[in-house]
């Protein structure tokens, strides 16, 4: 028969079992963490009507989208989880209770140029809180708590959540009489960390005709935190210039004030006035999360407050706040940086049971007993040499192998071999289950990211 | 702004939060159950090269497939999890250890005619064991153990796993000199339950020229189990007719013999010689799982042994055995039949914390404490009347509401209201956490399917 060469599309992550176990453990912890914060799970279709998905239209989105015709239908694959959320909330508005808190972990599709570390199919892990008409600022304050708890639970130690407020930036632009160029200035400020202060100032002055003195004053203020000053103290001195700025400062102070109560330590949280986030639809608090040791990775979790989730579908005002973790890229980067924890047991089983007699009954019954107490168990029944059987366990990293030969069966015992120490012992089934459970506990509960 | 009417495509399941929680709980239990049997998780892309996905080609598949062009690439969405597994095993052969045991729970796409209860996007939950060159029959015996344990864990009580062996059927056809028509006879026998014995006999005689006496003899034998006879005993009397039949009988007896050791009770397992399963690539044991009270639902978990997983991609002989649960349809049917368990806590949170003072600090700190011990907690900070806040908890079915007013804060206590009994008590934070944990334990661990 003529063969088709098997291949996986470029830009599509496909993991070997060990890495898949690590990836799934990360996703599971994120899911648990989001659940603990009282977000409900959501799972919208991967395919939507193109018209619905592209309601906003234009830009990179349309170029990158995976689109197809099926029958008479013009269909597209979702490129993020926010547009499907907007559709969902607008469509099911009458059946939802607000504020509506949901998380979604799912694959999204973007036909980007193939490139190392860039993915066309990737997981996003999002949370959002959607208000009906209004949404209290306490929800914005909660988000760093979720971010901190989630990365903490994953095992990441060294990360910082940076927070700013768009109203503060726009209020400052207004105070400096730069409001007409606020969009362009916001975009420029957003690049400050990447391109440096000098270039930022040059763009402001040359491209957007901001007077040099204003540009200096603005950048002095925004970067004051980086020079050890308290941006909060400095901002307080700006109070009263205009209402927008006052509101922004108040919100930012409110968010900062509650960090301790939300369990976020000082070491992992900073108000940083240079954070703008690219997307133009943020209107209040904005977030990003960085690993200081690896600034090149960029933000691993970002988001912000927006005023109008579903304006393309409904007249209702649905303000919200949300964040997104690009899980596929995060996993890729963590692996590349050797941040994945070797101590996490990435084998598909805790124990491998080897029947050594013609009657498999006792070995099967023992495996069933292990499974009943939640131990992940395989039975190896292939007709191979003993060495091949041990090599199977070894290659998969299964930590315990259990033999049931004539002697063991006669004594109503089993022989357990610890594959790491090489020690083996003939003990009762119950003792074996306890031994294995104790032996795999640390490996099964280890955090997927390693502590430095 | 002109609005686009929000909609979800027909044939695409999109659940409200409560149902999503129930669905996710089912998926989680299936994942845990498959893991306990030592299957490794796998997650292949939803999109593959059309050439790869359609290597087998022809039939319904090509008509139903979602296909698209992106740049120069001819792409398609997976229509099952078996073809991607075949690709995966052929592609990563050198890095896998055999027998390769994997599970995958993921969405697949089939452009079927829209119809109530038919889905175009649906989850399949599959397990497969793939051997390299050979695969011991013990793997076939294990499968009913996984099926039993999984549905048991989901809470389904009344189901039966039916098992047969294709070699037995083909061996019988051979013994009756009907081997040339074995494919057609197999297909006909497969419909026996649906169309009845009389029609089946008529098709065999009229369409496939099987002599009436042979058709009767065959159908007598196949249905003997349904008339109370032991098919095993009857089969034993057929031993020695031909090698294929002997092998089949031996395999079937081996599978049946080990059911007890695998923890499958007699009540939930039956050898049924009428089971053929439609797919033509099964070559040994075949499985289906039915709910006797609802025969109209059909099989909720089916599969079988096959000789050659990846023949379109590789010359290697890769025999395997696997089963599949159509999870989306199963959920739909369970809901329709009122099989979903009301006792499962389907609220997005265990507790709702209401700050009642201007300073939210104590309420937030208490919520953080609840979250730290794993209780799913929301803080409600919207500026609404008390009644609206209670109604929020009520609508979402959140079982506990916790108030922190001036008095509580002064006493270093909280007031917990049980939303079911209406009772409320002012106690310490620790007592409150214990009370809530105890109160939600049953609801959170309840099985998603209800016991009749």
PDB file of N, CA and C in Angstrom, chain A residues 54-63:
ATOM      1  N   UNK A  54     -15.837  37.938  13.398  1.00  0.00           N
ATOM      2  CA  UNK A  54     -15.158  39.090  12.803  1.00  0.00           C
ATOM      3  C   UNK A  54     -15.993  40.359  12.888  1.00  0.00           C
ATOM      4  N   UNK A  55     -16.909  40.381  13.854  1.00  0.00           N
ATOM      5  CA  UNK A  55     -17.801  41.544  13.989  1.00  0.00           C
ATOM      6  C   UNK A  55     -17.001  42.841  14.098  1.00  0.00           C
ATOM      7  N   UNK A  56     -15.896  42.773  14.822  1.00  0.00           N
ATOM      8  CA  UNK A  56     -15.075  43.968  14.975  1.00  0.00           C
ATOM      9  C   UNK A  56     -14.316  44.249  13.680  1.00  0.00           C
ATOM     10  N   UNK A  57     -13.776  43.190  13.119  1.00  0.00           N
ATOM     11  CA  UNK A  57     -13.160  43.254  11.798  1.00  0.00           C
ATOM     12  C   UNK A  57     -11.825  43.966  11.754  1.00  0.00           C
ATOM     13  N   UNK A  58     -11.208  43.887  10.592  1.00  0.00           N
ATOM     14  CA  UNK A  58     -10.001  44.654  10.308  1.00  0.00           C
ATOM     15  C   UNK A  58      -8.738  44.105  10.933  1.00  0.00           C
ATOM     16  N   UNK A  59      -7.635  44.677  10.524  1.00  0.00           N
ATOM     17  CA  UNK A  59      -6.338  44.442  11.149  1.00  0.00           C
ATOM     18  C   UNK A  59      -5.796  43.041  10.956  1.00  0.00           C
ATOM     19  N   UNK A  60      -4.893  42.703  11.833  1.00  0.00           N
ATOM     20  CA  UNK A  60      -4.189  41.428  11.780  1.00  0.00           C
ATOM     21  C   UNK A  60      -5.153  40.238  11.865  1.00  0.00           C
ATOM     22  N   UNK A  61      -6.199  40.427  12.671  1.00  0.00           N
ATOM     23  CA  UNK A  61      -7.140  39.344  12.915  1.00  0.00           C
ATOM     24  C   UNK A  61      -7.625  38.713  11.608  1.00  0.00           C
ATOM     25  N   UNK A  62      -8.114  39.532  10.699  1.00  0.00           N
ATOM     26  CA  UNK A  62      -8.675  38.985   9.468  1.00  0.00           C
ATOM     27  C   UNK A  62      -7.629  38.256   8.642  1.00  0.00           C
ATOM     28  N   UNK A  63      -6.414  38.770   8.672  1.00  0.00           N
ATOM     29  CA  UNK A  63      -5.352  38.127   7.885  1.00  0.00           C
ATOM     30  C   UNK A  63      -4.981  36.763   8.467  1.00  0.00           C
TER      31      UNK A  63
END
